[in-house]
Amino acid sequence: MLSYAIFFLVLVGIYGVLVLGLNIQWGYAGMFNIGVGAFFAVGAYASAIATTPPTPERLGGFDLPFWVGFAIAVAAAGAIAFLIGLITLKLRSDYLAIATIGIAEIISQILRNEGWLTNGVRGITRIPRPFRGWIPGQDTLLYLGLVLLALAGVYWLSERAYRSPWGRVLRAIREDELATLAAGKDVLRFRLQAFVLGSMLMGLAGALYAHFVNFISPEAFQPEFATFIVWVMLIAGGSGNNRGALLGALVIWGVWSGSEWFTNRLPPQWATRAGPLRILLIGILLQVILLTRSQGLLPERPPKPALATSVSSKQKG
Amino acid sequence: MASSGQGIAGAGVTQLLQLFIYGLVLGSIYALGAIGVSLTFGILRFANFAHGDLMTLGAYFALTFVGLGWPIGVSWIPAALATALCAVGIDQLTYRRLRREAPVILLISSFGTALILRSLVQILWGPNNQVYRSGIQLPWQLGGLRIKPDWVVILVGAALLVVALHLFLQRTRVGKAMRAMADNFDLAKVTGIETERIILWTWAIGAALACVAGIFLGLDTRLHPTMGWRLLLPVFAAAILGGIGRPYGAIAGGLVIGLAEEFSTLVINPAYKTGVAFAILVLMLIFRPTGLLGGRA
């Protein structure tokens, strides 16, 4: 039971990093990225190739320490996001969404077809788990510590960014792009920065995932699990609110895991339908949230503008 | 569909013609899907991400009627009606209640609808590949060209539907009202057009065309729960290429994307065909966001 709780929390933590990354792109800046899974996959593969022992099956591995792998994962996801952002961030939010579907599809085809790089559909095995054997039998607990440390760092960074002048410009772009442009802000530059930063976090989540499950293949990055559920987490928790994002990750992953308890009790002839049934449940949940509480469990609360508070205090005085 | 790797220079006339035929067939399927996207985008002002999965649903509805022993030439009619009914039902249950929200909320909702439809298809019909008829259809040999009888069905069927749509949009009151709403929603509303009723018509027609596109795709290849989702990018690319809200442009866009994808297999791995639609989409949006024939940005 305890080991299940640790396992559960590790996945909540990894999804938490993903949702915080998406929150910077969608919650802060209003950029509609449906290619979350692609950046997640790039991070996972980059770190896996960097840290596994050398093999003739594919590129590498390079047998590097895990933290170097993490850094490479973040850099790789960021670099790809930079290139993609340069050509697509001029697009309106709905067109950007369509473009990111294309990017996700192309990256998923690369993972499948470029065997020299990724070992194709056979995937990458024996990805090392850091701290293995430091405290015998407590590998997963130690890893949970690492995930929570990463999550805390990402959360702190996201909150700082949100409250900074940089975050304020992003919110201004989200609310009124033309007015922000008229105020002299380089809108494309800010959007590109937010897109790259968010994608880097998704890459970090990918690395955290790869070293946790030790085996990755293109099948692990289906849009249902790598993209759709992340969106539902953010919408359910509250776009723009980092605490909401984390709450969403916890609640939706809880619903998702809880639904397995339900599908395990289905008659055996329904076993093959368990996966789609759970997706159906999450899809309906998303619709209900949008119809009844579209701002999420914890709605966004931007910091009060400093000017307004000083004016109102003067009026009081 | 085609073998790759010879490069354009090494391809003979026959092979180019063969690719042209592949491209026309694929392009007709894209065009039927793109018309629906263009109609709903033009009138409701949001990109319906569930459109691909409506195609899937329609294809599987037809599979059920084929399973009852009906010929495919008849099965498409109840399947199209059922798909249209589903689209109208989805609109009433979700999108109608969200119309006052920002379009992007509708976009997220349609993303959820897409997943719901796909999982329903998997639950009802199973996750595996299926076909309308077992056995291999022998292609006709015409001077070195291979032509499957199904392709003739697809090309002729798509052409007939496009003509029917044209007559509907030009001659009927509902068709004229749809064009008026696509041009200027508010003006149409003050002229006394019952916009909610026309929206239902738009869904029904878009969904019926999506259903036929799905059936044609299933006829040409096979049925699979993700078949429609994978078509979403080329279909949107076609709609944008033709100019959003311009159904005639969508037809041209569909054919261009279909042909471009097939000819691209001369130089790139067919697995990356999606990249061609993506490249066309992004280039169009950057250099000519109103579409080739001029539509709204």
mmCIF file of C-alpha atoms in Angstrom, chain A residues 74-308:
data_model
loop_
_atom_site.group_PDB
_atom_site.id
_atom_site.type_symbol
_atom_site.label_atom_id
_atom_site.label_comp_id
_atom_site.label_asym_id
_atom_site.label_seq_id
_atom_site.Cartn_x
_atom_site.Cartn_y
_atom_site.Cartn_z
ATOM 1 C CA VAL A 74 15.851 20.273 -20.958
ATOM 2 C CA ALA A 75 18.195 21.712 -23.580
ATOM 3 C CA ALA A 76 16.926 19.405 -26.348
ATOM 4 C CA ALA A 77 13.251 20.160 -25.673
ATOM 5 C CA GLY A 78 14.073 23.874 -25.475
ATOM 6 C CA ALA A 79 16.061 23.840 -28.730
ATOM 7 C CA ILE A 80 13.286 22.056 -30.632
ATOM 8 C CA ALA A 81 10.690 24.406 -29.143
ATOM 9 C CA PHE A 82 12.823 27.365 -30.253
ATOM 10 C CA LEU A 83 12.962 26.157 -33.851
ATOM 11 C CA ILE A 84 9.247 25.320 -33.942
ATOM 12 C CA GLY A 85 8.341 28.557 -32.184
ATOM 13 C CA LEU A 86 10.254 30.652 -34.709
ATOM 14 C CA ILE A 87 7.982 29.453 -37.504
ATOM 15 C CA THR A 88 4.634 28.947 -35.739
ATOM 16 C CA LEU A 89 4.262 31.548 -32.986
ATOM 17 C CA LYS A 90 3.056 34.186 -35.405
ATOM 18 C CA LEU A 91 -0.102 32.118 -35.759
ATOM 19 C CA ARG A 92 -3.401 32.750 -34.003
ATOM 20 C CA SER A 93 -4.141 30.435 -31.074
ATOM 21 C CA ASP A 94 -6.395 28.029 -32.999
ATOM 22 C CA TYR A 95 -4.002 27.802 -35.946
ATOM 23 C CA LEU A 96 -1.112 27.283 -33.548
ATOM 24 C CA ALA A 97 -3.058 24.390 -32.034
ATOM 25 C CA ILE A 98 -3.407 22.747 -35.448
ATOM 26 C CA ALA A 99 0.278 23.313 -36.170
ATOM 27 C CA THR A 100 1.302 21.679 -32.880
ATOM 28 C CA ILE A 101 -0.786 18.602 -33.775
ATOM 29 C CA GLY A 102 1.377 18.358 -36.884
ATOM 30 C CA ILE A 103 4.582 18.738 -34.887
ATOM 31 C CA ALA A 104 3.520 16.027 -32.459
ATOM 32 C CA GLU A 105 2.704 13.689 -35.343
ATOM 33 C CA ILE A 106 6.025 14.341 -37.090
ATOM 34 C CA ILE A 107 8.035 13.783 -33.894
ATOM 35 C CA SER A 108 6.115 10.593 -33.165
ATOM 36 C CA GLN A 109 6.911 9.348 -36.707
ATOM 37 C CA ILE A 110 10.587 10.196 -36.210
ATOM 38 C CA LEU A 111 10.645 8.154 -32.978
ATOM 39 C CA ARG A 112 9.116 5.215 -34.866
ATOM 40 C CA ASN A 113 11.069 5.376 -38.118
ATOM 41 C CA GLU A 114 14.573 6.618 -37.313
ATOM 42 C CA GLY A 115 15.921 3.421 -35.792
ATOM 43 C CA TRP A 116 19.552 4.632 -35.847
ATOM 44 C CA LEU A 117 18.530 7.344 -33.388
ATOM 45 C CA THR A 118 15.805 5.844 -31.203
ATOM 46 C CA ASN A 119 15.810 2.074 -31.893
ATOM 47 C CA GLY A 120 12.357 2.532 -33.448
ATOM 48 C CA VAL A 121 9.336 0.766 -32.000
ATOM 49 C CA ARG A 122 11.545 -1.503 -29.859
ATOM 50 C CA GLY A 123 12.303 1.502 -27.671
ATOM 51 C CA ILE A 124 15.111 2.118 -25.200
ATOM 52 C CA THR A 125 15.665 -0.270 -22.305
ATOM 53 C CA ARG A 126 17.753 -0.254 -19.114
ATOM 54 C CA ILE A 127 17.527 3.487 -18.472
ATOM 55 C CA PRO A 128 19.349 3.866 -15.129
ATOM 56 C CA ARG A 129 17.452 4.935 -12.003
ATOM 57 C CA PRO A 130 19.538 7.404 -9.965
ATOM 58 C CA PHE A 131 20.405 6.587 -6.313
ATOM 59 C CA ARG A 132 19.798 2.881 -6.940
ATOM 60 C CA GLY A 133 21.036 0.933 -3.911
ATOM 61 C CA TRP A 134 21.917 3.961 -1.759
ATOM 62 C CA ILE A 135 19.359 2.819 0.796
ATOM 63 C CA PRO A 136 18.513 -0.820 0.030
ATOM 64 C CA GLY A 137 14.846 -1.334 -0.902
ATOM 65 C CA GLN A 138 14.024 2.397 -0.849
ATOM 66 C CA ASP A 139 14.913 3.272 -4.462
ATOM 67 C CA THR A 140 11.440 4.582 -5.284
ATOM 68 C CA LEU A 141 11.246 6.670 -2.112
ATOM 69 C CA LEU A 142 14.563 8.329 -2.956
ATOM 70 C CA TYR A 143 13.341 8.946 -6.477
ATOM 71 C CA LEU A 144 10.158 10.505 -5.100
ATOM 72 C CA GLY A 145 12.417 12.896 -3.194
ATOM 73 C CA LEU A 146 14.171 13.850 -6.424
ATOM 74 C CA VAL A 147 10.854 14.364 -8.259
ATOM 75 C CA LEU A 148 9.444 16.512 -5.443
ATOM 76 C CA LEU A 149 12.651 18.548 -5.338
ATOM 77 C CA ALA A 150 12.390 19.179 -9.095
ATOM 78 C CA LEU A 151 8.690 20.004 -8.741
ATOM 79 C CA ALA A 152 9.344 22.455 -5.901
ATOM 80 C CA GLY A 153 12.044 24.166 -7.941
ATOM 81 C CA VAL A 154 9.806 24.418 -10.992
ATOM 82 C CA TYR A 155 6.917 25.722 -8.889
ATOM 83 C CA TRP A 156 9.108 28.392 -7.296
ATOM 84 C CA LEU A 157 10.410 29.433 -10.704
ATOM 85 C CA SER A 158 6.900 29.556 -12.193
ATOM 86 C CA GLU A 159 5.559 31.684 -9.342
ATOM 87 C CA ARG A 160 8.494 34.086 -9.641
ATOM 88 C CA ALA A 161 7.917 34.325 -13.391
ATOM 89 C CA TYR A 162 4.188 34.910 -12.900
ATOM 90 C CA ARG A 163 4.706 37.832 -10.535
ATOM 91 C CA SER A 164 7.558 39.361 -12.470
ATOM 92 C CA PRO A 165 7.160 42.115 -15.077
ATOM 93 C CA TRP A 166 7.828 39.369 -17.633
ATOM 94 C CA GLY A 167 4.770 37.430 -16.484
ATOM 95 C CA ARG A 168 2.712 40.615 -16.555
ATOM 96 C CA VAL A 169 3.612 41.180 -20.205
ATOM 97 C CA LEU A 170 2.602 37.591 -21.014
ATOM 98 C CA ARG A 171 -0.794 38.106 -19.392
ATOM 99 C CA ALA A 172 -1.180 41.355 -21.298
ATOM 100 C CA ILE A 173 -0.437 39.514 -24.560
ATOM 101 C CA ARG A 174 -2.982 36.860 -23.633
ATOM 102 C CA GLU A 175 -5.681 39.429 -22.924
ATOM 103 C CA ASP A 176 -4.992 41.879 -25.741
ATOM 104 C CA GLU A 177 -2.178 41.237 -28.158
ATOM 105 C CA LEU A 178 -2.663 44.426 -30.160
ATOM 106 C CA ALA A 179 -2.662 46.681 -27.107
ATOM 107 C CA THR A 180 0.526 45.025 -25.863
ATOM 108 C CA LEU A 181 2.116 45.533 -29.254
ATOM 109 C CA ALA A 182 1.012 49.174 -29.170
ATOM 110 C CA ALA A 183 2.610 49.543 -25.729
ATOM 111 C CA GLY A 184 5.932 48.790 -27.401
ATOM 112 C CA LYS A 185 6.404 45.188 -26.291
ATOM 113 C CA ASP A 186 8.039 42.707 -28.663
ATOM 114 C CA VAL A 187 5.119 40.263 -28.557
ATOM 115 C CA LEU A 188 6.759 37.534 -30.647
ATOM 116 C CA ARG A 189 9.870 37.570 -28.489
ATOM 117 C CA PHE A 190 7.894 37.191 -25.263
ATOM 118 C CA ARG A 191 5.765 34.396 -26.721
ATOM 119 C CA LEU A 192 8.860 32.595 -27.970
ATOM 120 C CA GLN A 193 10.445 32.836 -24.517
ATOM 121 C CA ALA A 194 7.333 31.474 -22.827
ATOM 122 C CA PHE A 195 6.987 28.697 -25.405
ATOM 123 C CA VAL A 196 10.613 27.617 -24.980
ATOM 124 C CA LEU A 197 10.493 27.820 -21.172
ATOM 125 C CA GLY A 198 7.273 25.788 -20.992
ATOM 126 C CA SER A 199 8.661 23.177 -23.387
ATOM 127 C CA MET A 200 11.892 22.914 -21.375
ATOM 128 C CA LEU A 201 9.800 21.991 -18.336
ATOM 129 C CA MET A 202 7.995 19.376 -20.433
ATOM 130 C CA GLY A 203 11.398 18.000 -21.438
ATOM 131 C CA LEU A 204 12.417 17.829 -17.767
ATOM 132 C CA ALA A 205 9.214 15.922 -17.012
ATOM 133 C CA GLY A 206 10.116 13.527 -19.820
ATOM 134 C CA ALA A 207 13.532 12.853 -18.291
ATOM 135 C CA LEU A 208 11.975 12.312 -14.846
ATOM 136 C CA TYR A 209 9.570 9.834 -16.438
ATOM 137 C CA ALA A 210 12.213 7.923 -18.421
ATOM 138 C CA HIS A 211 14.457 7.340 -15.384
ATOM 139 C CA PHE A 212 11.446 6.263 -13.334
ATOM 140 C CA VAL A 213 9.998 3.639 -15.695
ATOM 141 C CA ASN A 214 13.440 2.586 -17.090
ATOM 142 C CA PHE A 215 11.948 1.681 -20.492
ATOM 143 C CA ILE A 216 10.470 3.987 -23.129
ATOM 144 C CA SER A 217 9.037 3.357 -26.590
ATOM 145 C CA PRO A 218 6.914 5.463 -28.954
ATOM 146 C CA GLU A 219 3.825 3.755 -27.473
ATOM 147 C CA ALA A 220 4.419 5.505 -24.131
ATOM 148 C CA PHE A 221 3.757 8.913 -25.679
ATOM 149 C CA GLN A 222 0.258 8.462 -27.095
ATOM 150 C CA PRO A 223 -1.551 11.812 -27.221
ATOM 151 C CA GLU A 224 -4.242 10.514 -24.834
ATOM 152 C CA PHE A 225 -1.829 10.167 -21.937
ATOM 153 C CA ALA A 226 0.905 12.597 -22.784
ATOM 154 C CA THR A 227 -1.222 15.514 -23.985
ATOM 155 C CA PHE A 228 -4.930 15.188 -23.367
ATOM 156 C CA ILE A 229 -4.758 14.326 -19.689
ATOM 157 C CA VAL A 230 -2.307 17.189 -19.076
ATOM 158 C CA TRP A 231 -4.802 19.612 -20.587
ATOM 159 C CA VAL A 232 -7.621 18.250 -18.473
ATOM 160 C CA MET A 233 -5.424 18.653 -15.377
ATOM 161 C CA LEU A 234 -4.741 22.296 -16.174
ATOM 162 C CA ILE A 235 -8.354 23.161 -17.064
ATOM 163 C CA ALA A 236 -9.688 21.325 -14.007
ATOM 164 C CA GLY A 237 -7.173 22.905 -11.643
ATOM 165 C CA GLY A 238 -7.400 26.413 -13.050
ATOM 166 C CA SER A 239 -5.428 27.856 -15.982
ATOM 167 C CA GLY A 240 -3.038 30.573 -14.915
ATOM 168 C CA ASN A 241 -2.904 29.415 -11.310
ATOM 169 C CA ASN A 242 0.171 27.339 -10.432
ATOM 170 C CA ARG A 243 -1.385 25.905 -7.287
ATOM 171 C CA GLY A 244 -4.451 25.073 -9.356
ATOM 172 C CA ALA A 245 -2.221 23.327 -11.882
ATOM 173 C CA LEU A 246 -0.722 21.140 -9.150
ATOM 174 C CA LEU A 247 -4.124 20.461 -7.608
ATOM 175 C CA GLY A 248 -5.408 19.501 -11.061
ATOM 176 C CA ALA A 249 -2.515 17.052 -11.514
ATOM 177 C CA LEU A 250 -3.313 15.434 -8.161
ATOM 178 C CA VAL A 251 -7.106 15.286 -8.620
ATOM 179 C CA ILE A 252 -7.167 14.120 -12.247
ATOM 180 C CA TRP A 253 -4.398 11.550 -11.703
ATOM 181 C CA GLY A 254 -6.419 10.398 -8.696
ATOM 182 C CA VAL A 255 -9.565 10.055 -10.827
ATOM 183 C CA TRP A 256 -7.566 8.297 -13.524
ATOM 184 C CA SER A 257 -5.991 5.832 -11.095
ATOM 185 C CA GLY A 258 -9.277 5.384 -9.241
ATOM 186 C CA SER A 259 -11.020 4.495 -12.497
ATOM 187 C CA GLU A 260 -8.617 1.569 -12.841
ATOM 188 C CA TRP A 261 -10.030 0.169 -9.602
ATOM 189 C CA PHE A 262 -13.434 0.329 -11.298
ATOM 190 C CA THR A 263 -12.371 -1.183 -14.642
ATOM 191 C CA ASN A 264 -10.535 -4.014 -12.859
ATOM 192 C CA ARG A 265 -13.922 -5.154 -11.596
ATOM 193 C CA LEU A 266 -15.468 -5.348 -15.048
ATOM 194 C CA PRO A 267 -16.227 -8.773 -16.527
ATOM 195 C CA PRO A 268 -13.251 -10.233 -18.428
ATOM 196 C CA GLN A 269 -14.788 -9.741 -21.891
ATOM 197 C CA TRP A 270 -14.645 -5.993 -21.166
ATOM 198 C CA ALA A 271 -10.930 -6.093 -20.334
ATOM 199 C CA THR A 272 -9.826 -4.795 -23.753
ATOM 200 C CA ARG A 273 -12.244 -1.894 -23.412
ATOM 201 C CA ALA A 274 -10.950 -0.681 -20.045
ATOM 202 C CA GLY A 275 -8.541 1.885 -21.546
ATOM 203 C CA PRO A 276 -11.103 3.638 -23.782
ATOM 204 C CA LEU A 277 -13.670 3.569 -20.952
ATOM 205 C CA ARG A 278 -11.274 5.495 -18.721
ATOM 206 C CA ILE A 279 -10.495 8.005 -21.481
ATOM 207 C CA LEU A 280 -14.235 8.409 -22.002
ATOM 208 C CA LEU A 281 -14.655 9.198 -18.318
ATOM 209 C CA ILE A 282 -11.913 11.851 -18.405
ATOM 210 C CA GLY A 283 -13.399 13.336 -21.590
ATOM 211 C CA ILE A 284 -16.835 13.655 -20.003
ATOM 212 C CA LEU A 285 -15.252 15.132 -16.888
ATOM 213 C CA LEU A 286 -13.585 17.798 -19.055
ATOM 214 C CA GLN A 287 -16.928 18.706 -20.656
ATOM 215 C CA VAL A 288 -18.627 18.965 -17.262
ATOM 216 C CA ILE A 289 -15.856 21.225 -15.946
ATOM 217 C CA LEU A 290 -16.057 23.475 -19.012
ATOM 218 C CA LEU A 291 -19.840 23.746 -18.721
ATOM 219 C CA THR A 292 -20.055 24.310 -14.978
ATOM 220 C CA ARG A 293 -16.758 25.790 -13.814
ATOM 221 C CA SER A 294 -14.631 26.768 -16.774
ATOM 222 C CA GLN A 295 -12.192 28.770 -14.635
ATOM 223 C CA GLY A 296 -11.215 25.582 -12.746
ATOM 224 C CA LEU A 297 -11.070 24.580 -9.082
ATOM 225 C CA LEU A 298 -8.664 27.377 -8.158
ATOM 226 C CA PRO A 299 -9.313 30.317 -10.507
ATOM 227 C CA GLU A 300 -6.473 32.586 -11.508
ATOM 228 C CA ARG A 301 -5.764 35.477 -9.134
ATOM 229 C CA PRO A 302 -3.310 37.905 -10.687
ATOM 230 C CA PRO A 303 -1.415 40.136 -8.255
ATOM 231 C CA LYS A 304 -3.082 43.547 -7.823
ATOM 232 C CA PRO A 305 -1.372 46.237 -9.869
ATOM 233 C CA ALA A 306 0.809 48.381 -7.589
ATOM 234 C CA LEU A 307 -0.548 51.602 -9.079
ATOM 235 C CA ALA A 308 -4.191 50.771 -8.336
#
